[in-house]
mmCIF file of C-alpha atoms in Angstrom:
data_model
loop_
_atom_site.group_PDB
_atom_site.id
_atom_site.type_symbol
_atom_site.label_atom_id
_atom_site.label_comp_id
_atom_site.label_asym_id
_atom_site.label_seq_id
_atom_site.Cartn_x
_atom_site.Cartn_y
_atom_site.Cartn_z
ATOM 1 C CA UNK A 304 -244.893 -0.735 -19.976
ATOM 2 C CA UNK A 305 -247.217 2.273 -19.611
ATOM 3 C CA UNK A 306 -248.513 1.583 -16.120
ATOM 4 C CA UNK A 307 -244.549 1.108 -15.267
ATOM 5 C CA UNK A 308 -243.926 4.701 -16.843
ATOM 6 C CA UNK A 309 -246.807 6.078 -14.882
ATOM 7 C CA UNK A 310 -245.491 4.931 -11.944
ATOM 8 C CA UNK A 311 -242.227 6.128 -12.510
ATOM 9 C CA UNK A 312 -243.582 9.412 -13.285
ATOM 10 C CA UNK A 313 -245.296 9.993 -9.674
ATOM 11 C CA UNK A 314 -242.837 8.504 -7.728
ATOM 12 C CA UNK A 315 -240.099 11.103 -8.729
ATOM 13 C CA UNK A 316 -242.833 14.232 -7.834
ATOM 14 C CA UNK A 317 -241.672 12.719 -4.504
ATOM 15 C CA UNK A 318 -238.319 13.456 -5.573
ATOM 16 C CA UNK A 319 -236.632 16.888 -4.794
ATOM 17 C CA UNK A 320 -235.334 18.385 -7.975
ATOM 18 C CA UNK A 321 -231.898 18.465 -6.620
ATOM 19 C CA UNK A 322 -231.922 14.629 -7.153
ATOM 20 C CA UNK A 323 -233.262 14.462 -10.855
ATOM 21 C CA UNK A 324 -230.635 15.063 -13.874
ATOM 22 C CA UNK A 325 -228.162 13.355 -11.517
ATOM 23 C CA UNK A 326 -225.977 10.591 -12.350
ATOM 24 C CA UNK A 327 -224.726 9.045 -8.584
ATOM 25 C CA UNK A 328 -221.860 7.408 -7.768
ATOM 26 C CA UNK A 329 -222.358 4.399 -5.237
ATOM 27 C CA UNK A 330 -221.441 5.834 -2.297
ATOM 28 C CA UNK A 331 -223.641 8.749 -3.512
ATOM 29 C CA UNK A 332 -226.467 6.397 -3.970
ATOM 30 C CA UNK A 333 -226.335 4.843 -0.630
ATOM 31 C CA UNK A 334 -226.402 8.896 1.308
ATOM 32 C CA UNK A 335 -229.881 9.001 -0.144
ATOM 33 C CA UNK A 336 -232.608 8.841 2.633
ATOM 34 C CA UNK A 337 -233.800 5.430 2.946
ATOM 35 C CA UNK A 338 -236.496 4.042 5.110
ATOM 36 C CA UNK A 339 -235.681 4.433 8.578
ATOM 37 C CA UNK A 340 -236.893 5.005 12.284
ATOM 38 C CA UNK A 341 -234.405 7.939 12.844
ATOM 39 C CA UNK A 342 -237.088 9.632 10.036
ATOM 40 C CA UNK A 343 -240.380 9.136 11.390
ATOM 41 C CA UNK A 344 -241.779 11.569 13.948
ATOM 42 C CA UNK A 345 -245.503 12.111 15.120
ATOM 43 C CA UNK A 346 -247.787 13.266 17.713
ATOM 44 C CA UNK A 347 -250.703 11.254 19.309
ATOM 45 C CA UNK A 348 -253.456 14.279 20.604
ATOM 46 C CA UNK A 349 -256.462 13.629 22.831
ATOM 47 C CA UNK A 350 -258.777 16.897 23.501
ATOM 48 C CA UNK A 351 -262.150 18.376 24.128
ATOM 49 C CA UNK A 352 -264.008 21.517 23.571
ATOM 50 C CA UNK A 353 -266.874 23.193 24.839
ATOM 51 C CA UNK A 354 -268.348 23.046 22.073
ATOM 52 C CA UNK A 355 -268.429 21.335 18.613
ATOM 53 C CA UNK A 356 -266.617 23.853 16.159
ATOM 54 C CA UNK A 357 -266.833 23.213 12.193
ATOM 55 C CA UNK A 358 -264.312 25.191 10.132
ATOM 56 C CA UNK A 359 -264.815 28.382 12.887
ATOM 57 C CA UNK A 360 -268.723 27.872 12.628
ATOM 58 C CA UNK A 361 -269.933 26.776 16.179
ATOM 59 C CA UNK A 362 -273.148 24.443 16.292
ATOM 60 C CA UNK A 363 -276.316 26.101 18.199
ATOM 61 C CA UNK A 364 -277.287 23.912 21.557
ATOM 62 C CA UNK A 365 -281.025 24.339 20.455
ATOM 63 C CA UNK A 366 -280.655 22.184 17.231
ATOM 64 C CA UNK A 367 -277.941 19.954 17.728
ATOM 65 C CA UNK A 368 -279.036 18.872 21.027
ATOM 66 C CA UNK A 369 -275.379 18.901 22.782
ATOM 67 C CA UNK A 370 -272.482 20.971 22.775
ATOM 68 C CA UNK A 371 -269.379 19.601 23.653
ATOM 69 C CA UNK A 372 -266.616 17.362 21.297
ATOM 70 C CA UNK A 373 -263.994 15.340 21.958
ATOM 71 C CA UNK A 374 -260.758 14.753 20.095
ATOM 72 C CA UNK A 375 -257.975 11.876 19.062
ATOM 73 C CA UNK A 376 -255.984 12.412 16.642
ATOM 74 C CA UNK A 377 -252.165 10.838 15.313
ATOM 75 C CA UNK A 378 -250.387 12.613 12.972
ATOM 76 C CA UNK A 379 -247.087 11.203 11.636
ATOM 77 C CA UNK A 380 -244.393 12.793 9.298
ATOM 78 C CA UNK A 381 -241.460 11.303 7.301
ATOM 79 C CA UNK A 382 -238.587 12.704 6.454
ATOM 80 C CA UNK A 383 -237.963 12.398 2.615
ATOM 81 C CA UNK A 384 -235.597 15.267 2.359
ATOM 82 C CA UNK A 385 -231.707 15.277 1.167
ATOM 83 C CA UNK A 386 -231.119 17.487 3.888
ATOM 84 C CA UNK A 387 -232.925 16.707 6.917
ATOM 85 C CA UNK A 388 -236.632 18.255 7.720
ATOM 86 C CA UNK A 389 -237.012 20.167 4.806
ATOM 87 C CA UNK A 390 -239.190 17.573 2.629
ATOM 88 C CA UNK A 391 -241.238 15.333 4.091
ATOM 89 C CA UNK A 392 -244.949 13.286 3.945
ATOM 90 C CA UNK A 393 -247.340 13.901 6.915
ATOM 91 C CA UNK A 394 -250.518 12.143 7.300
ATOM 92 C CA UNK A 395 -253.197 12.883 9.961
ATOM 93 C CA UNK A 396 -255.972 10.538 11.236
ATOM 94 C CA UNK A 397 -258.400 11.960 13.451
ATOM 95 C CA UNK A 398 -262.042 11.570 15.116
ATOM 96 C CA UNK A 399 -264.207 13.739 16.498
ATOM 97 C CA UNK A 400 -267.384 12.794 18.531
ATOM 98 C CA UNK A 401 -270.265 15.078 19.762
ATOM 99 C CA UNK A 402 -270.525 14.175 23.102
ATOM 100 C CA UNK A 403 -274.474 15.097 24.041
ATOM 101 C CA UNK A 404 -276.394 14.658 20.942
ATOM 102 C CA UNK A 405 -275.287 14.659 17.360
ATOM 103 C CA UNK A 406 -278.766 15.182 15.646
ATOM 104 C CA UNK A 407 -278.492 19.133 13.894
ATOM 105 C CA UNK A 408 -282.159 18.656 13.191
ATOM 106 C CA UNK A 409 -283.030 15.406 16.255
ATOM 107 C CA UNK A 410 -286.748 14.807 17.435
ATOM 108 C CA UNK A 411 -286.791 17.714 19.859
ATOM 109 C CA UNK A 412 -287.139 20.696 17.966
ATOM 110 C CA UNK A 413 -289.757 18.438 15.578
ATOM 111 C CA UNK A 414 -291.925 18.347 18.620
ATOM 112 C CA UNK A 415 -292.555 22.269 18.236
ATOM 113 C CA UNK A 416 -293.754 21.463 14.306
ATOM 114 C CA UNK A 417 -297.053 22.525 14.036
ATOM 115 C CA UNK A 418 -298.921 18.821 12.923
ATOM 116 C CA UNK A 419 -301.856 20.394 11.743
ATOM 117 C CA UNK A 420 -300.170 21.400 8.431
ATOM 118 C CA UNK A 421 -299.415 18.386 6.569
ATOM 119 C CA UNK A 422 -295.943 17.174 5.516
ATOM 120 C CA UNK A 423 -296.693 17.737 2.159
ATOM 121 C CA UNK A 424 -297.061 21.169 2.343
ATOM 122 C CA UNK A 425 -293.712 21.593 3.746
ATOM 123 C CA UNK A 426 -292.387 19.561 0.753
ATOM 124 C CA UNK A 427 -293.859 21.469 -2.118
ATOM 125 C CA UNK A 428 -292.170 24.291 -0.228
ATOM 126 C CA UNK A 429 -288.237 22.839 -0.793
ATOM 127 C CA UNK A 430 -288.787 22.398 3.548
ATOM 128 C CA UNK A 431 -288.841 18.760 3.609
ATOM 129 C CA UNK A 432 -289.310 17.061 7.443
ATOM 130 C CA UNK A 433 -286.249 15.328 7.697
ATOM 131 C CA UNK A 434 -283.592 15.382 10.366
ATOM 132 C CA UNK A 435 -280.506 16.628 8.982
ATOM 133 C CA UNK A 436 -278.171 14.656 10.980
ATOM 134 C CA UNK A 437 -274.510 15.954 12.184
ATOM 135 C CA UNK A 438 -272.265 12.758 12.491
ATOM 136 C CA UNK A 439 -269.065 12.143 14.278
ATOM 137 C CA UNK A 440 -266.181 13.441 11.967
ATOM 138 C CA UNK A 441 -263.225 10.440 10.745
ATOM 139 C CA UNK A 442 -260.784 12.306 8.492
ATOM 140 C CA UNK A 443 -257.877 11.675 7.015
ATOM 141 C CA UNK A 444 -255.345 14.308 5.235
ATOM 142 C CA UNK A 445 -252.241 13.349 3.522
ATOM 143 C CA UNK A 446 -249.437 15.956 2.409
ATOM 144 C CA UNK A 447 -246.382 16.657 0.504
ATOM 145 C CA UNK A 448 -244.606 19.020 2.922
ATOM 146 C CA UNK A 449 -241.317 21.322 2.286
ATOM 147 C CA UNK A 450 -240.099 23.181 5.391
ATOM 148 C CA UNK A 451 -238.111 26.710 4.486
ATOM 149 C CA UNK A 452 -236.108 28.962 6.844
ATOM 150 C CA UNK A 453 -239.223 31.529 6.569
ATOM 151 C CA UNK A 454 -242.447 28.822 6.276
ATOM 152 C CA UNK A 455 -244.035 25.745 5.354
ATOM 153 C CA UNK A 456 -245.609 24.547 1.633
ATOM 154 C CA UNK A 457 -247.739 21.741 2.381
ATOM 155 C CA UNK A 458 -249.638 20.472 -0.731
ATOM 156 C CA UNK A 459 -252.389 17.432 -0.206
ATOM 157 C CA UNK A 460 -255.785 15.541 0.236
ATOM 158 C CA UNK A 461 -258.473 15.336 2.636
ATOM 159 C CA UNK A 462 -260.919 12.655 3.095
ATOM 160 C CA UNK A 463 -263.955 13.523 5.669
ATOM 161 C CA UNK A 464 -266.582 11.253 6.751
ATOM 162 C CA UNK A 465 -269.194 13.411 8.746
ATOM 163 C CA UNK A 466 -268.246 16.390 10.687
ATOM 164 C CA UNK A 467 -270.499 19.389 9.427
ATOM 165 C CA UNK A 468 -269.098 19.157 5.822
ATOM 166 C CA UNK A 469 -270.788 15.854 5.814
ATOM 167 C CA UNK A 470 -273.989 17.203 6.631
ATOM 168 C CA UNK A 471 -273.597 19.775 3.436
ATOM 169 C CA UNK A 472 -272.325 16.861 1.444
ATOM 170 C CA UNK A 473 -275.870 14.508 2.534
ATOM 171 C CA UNK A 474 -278.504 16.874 3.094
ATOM 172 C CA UNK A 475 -278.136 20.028 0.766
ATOM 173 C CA UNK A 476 -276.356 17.779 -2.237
ATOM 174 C CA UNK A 477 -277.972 14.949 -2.247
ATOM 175 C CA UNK A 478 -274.905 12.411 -1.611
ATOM 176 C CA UNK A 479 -275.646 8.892 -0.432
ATOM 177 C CA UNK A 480 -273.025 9.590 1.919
ATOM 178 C CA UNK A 481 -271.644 11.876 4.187
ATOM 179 C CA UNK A 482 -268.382 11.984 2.364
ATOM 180 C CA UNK A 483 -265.931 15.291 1.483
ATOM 181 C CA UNK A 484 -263.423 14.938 -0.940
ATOM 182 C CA UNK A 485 -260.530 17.940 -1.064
ATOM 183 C CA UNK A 486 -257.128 19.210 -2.558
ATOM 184 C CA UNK A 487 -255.593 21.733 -0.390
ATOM 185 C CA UNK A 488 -252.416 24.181 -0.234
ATOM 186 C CA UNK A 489 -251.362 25.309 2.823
ATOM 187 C CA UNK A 490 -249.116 28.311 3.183
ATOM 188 C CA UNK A 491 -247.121 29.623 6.061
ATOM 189 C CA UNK A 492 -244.932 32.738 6.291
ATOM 190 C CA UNK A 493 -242.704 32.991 9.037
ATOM 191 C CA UNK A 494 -240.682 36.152 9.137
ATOM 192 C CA UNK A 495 -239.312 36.139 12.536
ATOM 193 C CA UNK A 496 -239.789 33.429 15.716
ATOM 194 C CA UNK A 497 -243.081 35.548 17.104
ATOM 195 C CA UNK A 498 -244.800 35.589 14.092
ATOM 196 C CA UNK A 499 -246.359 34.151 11.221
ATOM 197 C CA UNK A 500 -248.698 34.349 8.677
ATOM 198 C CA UNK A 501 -250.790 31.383 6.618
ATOM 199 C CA UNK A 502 -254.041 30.607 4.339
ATOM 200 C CA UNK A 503 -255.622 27.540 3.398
ATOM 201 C CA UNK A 504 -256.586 26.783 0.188
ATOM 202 C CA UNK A 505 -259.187 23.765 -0.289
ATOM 203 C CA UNK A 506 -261.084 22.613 -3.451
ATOM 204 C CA UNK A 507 -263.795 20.018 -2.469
ATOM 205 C CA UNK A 508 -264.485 17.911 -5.648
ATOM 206 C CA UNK A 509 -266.389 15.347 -4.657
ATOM 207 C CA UNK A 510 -269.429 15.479 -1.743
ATOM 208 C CA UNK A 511 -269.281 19.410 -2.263
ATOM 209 C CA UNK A 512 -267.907 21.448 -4.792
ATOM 210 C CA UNK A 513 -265.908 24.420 -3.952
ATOM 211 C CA UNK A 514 -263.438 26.785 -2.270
ATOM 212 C CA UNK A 515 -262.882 26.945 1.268
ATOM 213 C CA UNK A 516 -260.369 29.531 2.593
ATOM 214 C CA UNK A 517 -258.973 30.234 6.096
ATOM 215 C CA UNK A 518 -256.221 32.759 6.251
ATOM 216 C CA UNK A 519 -254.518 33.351 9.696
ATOM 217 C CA UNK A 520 -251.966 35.143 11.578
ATOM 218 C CA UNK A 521 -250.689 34.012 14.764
ATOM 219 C CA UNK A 522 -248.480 36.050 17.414
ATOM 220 C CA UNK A 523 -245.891 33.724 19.562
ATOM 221 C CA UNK A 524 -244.365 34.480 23.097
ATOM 222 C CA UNK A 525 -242.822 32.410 25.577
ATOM 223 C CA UNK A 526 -244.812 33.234 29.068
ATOM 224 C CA UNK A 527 -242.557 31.199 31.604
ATOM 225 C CA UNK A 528 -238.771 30.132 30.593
ATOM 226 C CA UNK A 529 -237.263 31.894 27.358
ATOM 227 C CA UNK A 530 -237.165 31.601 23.752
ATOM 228 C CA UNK A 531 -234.401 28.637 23.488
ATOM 229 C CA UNK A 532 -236.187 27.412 26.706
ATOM 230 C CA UNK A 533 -239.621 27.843 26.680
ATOM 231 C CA UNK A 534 -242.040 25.886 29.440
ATOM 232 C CA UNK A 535 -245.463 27.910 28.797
ATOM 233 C CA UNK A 536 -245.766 29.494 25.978
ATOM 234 C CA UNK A 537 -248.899 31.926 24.449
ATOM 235 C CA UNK A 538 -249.741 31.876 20.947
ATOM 236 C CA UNK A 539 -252.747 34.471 20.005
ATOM 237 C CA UNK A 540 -254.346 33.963 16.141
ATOM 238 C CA UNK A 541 -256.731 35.672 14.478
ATOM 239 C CA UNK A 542 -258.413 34.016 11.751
ATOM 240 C CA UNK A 543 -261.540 33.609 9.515
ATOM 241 C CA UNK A 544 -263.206 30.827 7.080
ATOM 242 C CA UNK A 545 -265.316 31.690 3.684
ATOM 243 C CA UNK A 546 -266.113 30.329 0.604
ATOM 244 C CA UNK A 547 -266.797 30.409 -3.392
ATOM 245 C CA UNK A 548 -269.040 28.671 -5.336
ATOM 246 C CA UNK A 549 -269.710 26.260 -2.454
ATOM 247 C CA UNK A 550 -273.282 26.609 -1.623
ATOM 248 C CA UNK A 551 -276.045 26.510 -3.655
ATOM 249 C CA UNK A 552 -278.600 29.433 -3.979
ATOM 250 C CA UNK A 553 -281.060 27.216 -3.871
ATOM 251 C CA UNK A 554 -280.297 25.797 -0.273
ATOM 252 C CA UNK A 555 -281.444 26.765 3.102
ATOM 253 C CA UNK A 556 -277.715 26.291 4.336
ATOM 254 C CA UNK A 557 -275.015 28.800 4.201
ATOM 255 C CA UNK A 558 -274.571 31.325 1.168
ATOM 256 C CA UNK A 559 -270.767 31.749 0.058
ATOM 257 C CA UNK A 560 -268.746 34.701 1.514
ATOM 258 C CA UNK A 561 -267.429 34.971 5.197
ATOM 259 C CA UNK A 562 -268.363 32.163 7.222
ATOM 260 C CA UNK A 563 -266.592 32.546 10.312
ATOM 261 C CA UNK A 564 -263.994 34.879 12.503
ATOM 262 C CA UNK A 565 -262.178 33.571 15.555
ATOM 263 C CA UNK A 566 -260.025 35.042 17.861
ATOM 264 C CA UNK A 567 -257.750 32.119 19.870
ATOM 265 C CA UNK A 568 -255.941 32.161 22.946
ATOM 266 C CA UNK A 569 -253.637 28.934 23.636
ATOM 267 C CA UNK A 570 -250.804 28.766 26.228
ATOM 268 C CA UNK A 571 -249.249 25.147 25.342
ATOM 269 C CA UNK A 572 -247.396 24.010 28.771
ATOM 270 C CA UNK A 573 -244.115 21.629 27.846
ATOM 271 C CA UNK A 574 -244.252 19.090 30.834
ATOM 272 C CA UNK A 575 -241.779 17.257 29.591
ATOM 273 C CA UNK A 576 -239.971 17.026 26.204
ATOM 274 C CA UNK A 577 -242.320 15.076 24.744
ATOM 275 C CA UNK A 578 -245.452 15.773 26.242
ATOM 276 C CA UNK A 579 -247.748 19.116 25.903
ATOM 277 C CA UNK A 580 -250.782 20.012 27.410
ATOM 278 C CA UNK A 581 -252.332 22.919 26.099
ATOM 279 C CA UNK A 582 -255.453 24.948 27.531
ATOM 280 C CA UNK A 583 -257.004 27.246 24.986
ATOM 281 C CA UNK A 584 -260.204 29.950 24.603
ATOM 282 C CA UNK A 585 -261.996 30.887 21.280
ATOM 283 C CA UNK A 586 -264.269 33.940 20.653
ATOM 284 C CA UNK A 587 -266.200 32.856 17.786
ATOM 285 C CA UNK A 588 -268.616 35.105 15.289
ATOM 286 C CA UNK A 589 -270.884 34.492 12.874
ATOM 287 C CA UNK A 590 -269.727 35.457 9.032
ATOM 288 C CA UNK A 591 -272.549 36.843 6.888
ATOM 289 C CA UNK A 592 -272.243 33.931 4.930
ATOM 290 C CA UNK A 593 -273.453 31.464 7.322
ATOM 291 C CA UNK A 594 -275.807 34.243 8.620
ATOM 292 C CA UNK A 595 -278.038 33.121 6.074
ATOM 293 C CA UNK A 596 -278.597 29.520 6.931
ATOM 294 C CA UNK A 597 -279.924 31.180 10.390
ATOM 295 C CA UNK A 598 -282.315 32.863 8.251
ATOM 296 C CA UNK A 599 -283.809 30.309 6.471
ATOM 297 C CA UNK A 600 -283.375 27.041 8.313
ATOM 298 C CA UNK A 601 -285.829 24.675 8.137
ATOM 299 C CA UNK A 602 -287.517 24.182 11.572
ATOM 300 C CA UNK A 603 -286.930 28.246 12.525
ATOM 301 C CA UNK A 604 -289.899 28.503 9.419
ATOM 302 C CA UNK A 605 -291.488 25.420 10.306
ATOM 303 C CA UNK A 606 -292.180 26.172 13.938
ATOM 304 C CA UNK A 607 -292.097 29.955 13.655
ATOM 305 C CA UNK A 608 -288.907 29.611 16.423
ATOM 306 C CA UNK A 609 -286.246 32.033 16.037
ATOM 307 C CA UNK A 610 -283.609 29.869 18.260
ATOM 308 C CA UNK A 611 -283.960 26.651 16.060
ATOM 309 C CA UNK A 612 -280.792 28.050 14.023
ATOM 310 C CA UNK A 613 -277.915 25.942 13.127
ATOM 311 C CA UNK A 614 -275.388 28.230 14.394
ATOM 312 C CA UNK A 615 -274.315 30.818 17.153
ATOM 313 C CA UNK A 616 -273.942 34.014 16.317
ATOM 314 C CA UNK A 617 -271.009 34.131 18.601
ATOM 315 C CA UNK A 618 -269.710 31.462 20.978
ATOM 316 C CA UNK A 619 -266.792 31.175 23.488
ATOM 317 C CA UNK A 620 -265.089 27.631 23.109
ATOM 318 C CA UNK A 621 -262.994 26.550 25.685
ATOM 319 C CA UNK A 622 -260.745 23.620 25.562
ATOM 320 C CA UNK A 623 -258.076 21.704 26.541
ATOM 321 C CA UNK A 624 -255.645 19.416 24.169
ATOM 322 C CA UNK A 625 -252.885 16.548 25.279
ATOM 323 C CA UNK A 626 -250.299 15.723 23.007
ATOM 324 C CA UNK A 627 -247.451 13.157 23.373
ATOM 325 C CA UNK A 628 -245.086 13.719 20.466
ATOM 326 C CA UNK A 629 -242.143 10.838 19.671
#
C-alpha cells in the first residue's frame, strides 16, 4: 500500500495543477492527452568541431594528443500538456568521440619526463605519473519541460559517462568510474522573437560535487527569407561557465570561479522543413578558474614544459551540425 501511494505521489508531479482537485466527467476524461504519435517530436543531430569543447573549456592539442570531435545525438519530446506544447518530457542521448587521440595526459608528453628522478618522488609530491585519460562522452539528460509565451522551465537529470567531467570525476576524486551525476534547472527568457536570455543551473551529486553555471544571451535574425519565413537564419550568444564548491583546493585541476567565455556565431540553413544544417564559429577564452589547472598541471612541473597545459587560453572552434527533426 505504501509503494502504491508513492507511486501515486510522483506520477501526478507529472500532472499540471490544472488537472488535480478535479472531478471529470467521461467525456472530460477521455480529452486528456493520452499516448499518441501526433505527441512525439524529436531531432536526430550528427556534427563535428574543430576541436573538443567541455562546458566552454577547449582541450590543448599538446596534451590531449588530437583536436577535433564528432557528434550524434537524438533528442525526443512528448507532449504531456492539456493544451498543446506547453508541458512536455524531453530526453536527450548523445555521444561524443575525440577523433585524434583521447589521452589528456597519453605517452607523448611522458616521453619529455625527466627519468632520472624517480616516480616516487613525484608521488610524495601529490604529482603522481599517471595518464589522466579524457574518454568519449555518452550522456543522457531527462527533463520536465513547461513552454510559456516569454520562455522555457526545464527541470531534470543528467547522466555523463566520460567527456571532461569524467576525467574530474576519475582522476581528481578518486571515482572508480568516469561517471557525473546532476540535477539541473534551465531557464529561458524570451521577451521578444530576436532575443532571449537563459542560465543553467547544475548540482553534480555524485562523481563531483557542485555547482556548475552557464548563463547566456542570444541575439536572433533571419539573414535570407523573413521572420514567418526564414531560410538562413544568424543567431549570435554570448555566454560563460563557472563554478562553486566544485573543485578541490587540493587538486591540480581547475579552482572554482569563471571557467570559460564564448562568443558563438551560427547561421542554421532550413533546407527543407525538416532538415537543418547549421555552420557555426566559437571564440573561446580561458576563465581564471580554469587558469589555474594551466598552472599547476602535472607534466607542465614534471617536464618543466610550459605547453603541456590542459587547456587553451583561447581557441576558435569551428563546426558544422546536421539535424533532421520529425
Amino acid at each position: 500500500m505504501k509503494a502504491r501511494s508513492i507511486l501515486l505521489a510522483l506520477a501526478s508531479l507529472l500532472v499540471p495543477a490544472s488537472y488535480a482537485a478535479q472531478t471529470l466527467t467521461a467525456e472530460e476524461f477521455a480529452k486528456l492527452p493520452g499516448l499518441s504519435a501526433k505527441r512525439l517530436t524529436g531531432s536526430f543531430t550528427v556534427g563535428y568541431d574543430s576541436n573538443y569543447v567541455g562546458r566552454g573549456l577547449v582541450i590543448s592539442h599538446s596534451v590531449a594528443e588530437g583536436d577535433s570531435s564528432e557528434l550524434v545525438a537524438l533528442k525526443m519530446n512528448y507532449d504531456i500538456g492539456k493544451k498543446q506544447q506547453q508541458w512536455s518530457i524531453d530526453n536527450t542521448i548523445s555521444y561524443r568521440m575525440v577523433s585524434s587521440g583521447h589521452t589528456m595526459y597519453g605517452p607523448a608528453p611522458y616521453a619529455k619526463i625527466n627519468t632520472a628522478v624517480p616516480q616516487e618522488y613525484w608521488a610524495a609530491k601529490g604529482l603522481p605519473l599517471v595518464p589522466r585519460n579524457v574518454e568519449n562522452e555518452f550522456a543522457v539528460a531527462t527533463a520536465l519541460k513547461y513552454s510559456g509565451k516569454y520562455g522555457a522551465v526545464s527541470l531534470g537529470h543528467d547522466f555523463v559517462h566520460g567527456g571532461l567531467l569524467g576525467a574530474f570525476a576519475k582522476h581528481f576524486r578518486q571515482q572508480s568510474a568516469s561517471c557525473v551525476n546532476e540535477v539541473f534547472l534551465d531557464m529561458v527568457y524570451t521577451p521578444t522573437a530576436w532575443f532571449e536570455v537563459g542560465n543553467s543551473v547544475r548540482l553534480s551529486f555524485q562523481g563531483v560535487q557542485g555547482w556548475w553555471f552557464e548563463p547566456h544571451m542570444t541575439f536572433k535574425a533571419p539573414i535570407i527569407g523573413t521572420a514567418e519565413d526564414v531560410k538562413v537564419a544568424g543567431l549570435l550568444t554570448f555566454a560563460m561557465s563557472a563554478t562553486a564548491n566544485y573543485f578541490d583546493p587540493g587538486h591540480h585541476a581547475n579552482a572554482n570561479g569563471a571557467q570559460a567565455f564564448w562568443i558563438q556565431l551560427s547561421t542554421p540553413w532550413f533546407i527543407t522543413k525538416q532538415l537543418i544544417l547549421t555552420p557555426s564559429v566559437s571564440f573561446n577564452w580561458l576563465g581564471t578558474g580554469a587558469q589555474k589547472a594551466a598552472k599547476t598541471s602535472l607534466l607542465r612541473q614534471q617536464t618543466g614544459d610550459a605547453t603541456l597545459v590542459p587547456y587553451r587560453n583561447f581557441g576558435v572552434v569551428a563546426g558544422v551540425k546536421c539535424t533532421y527533426t520529425f
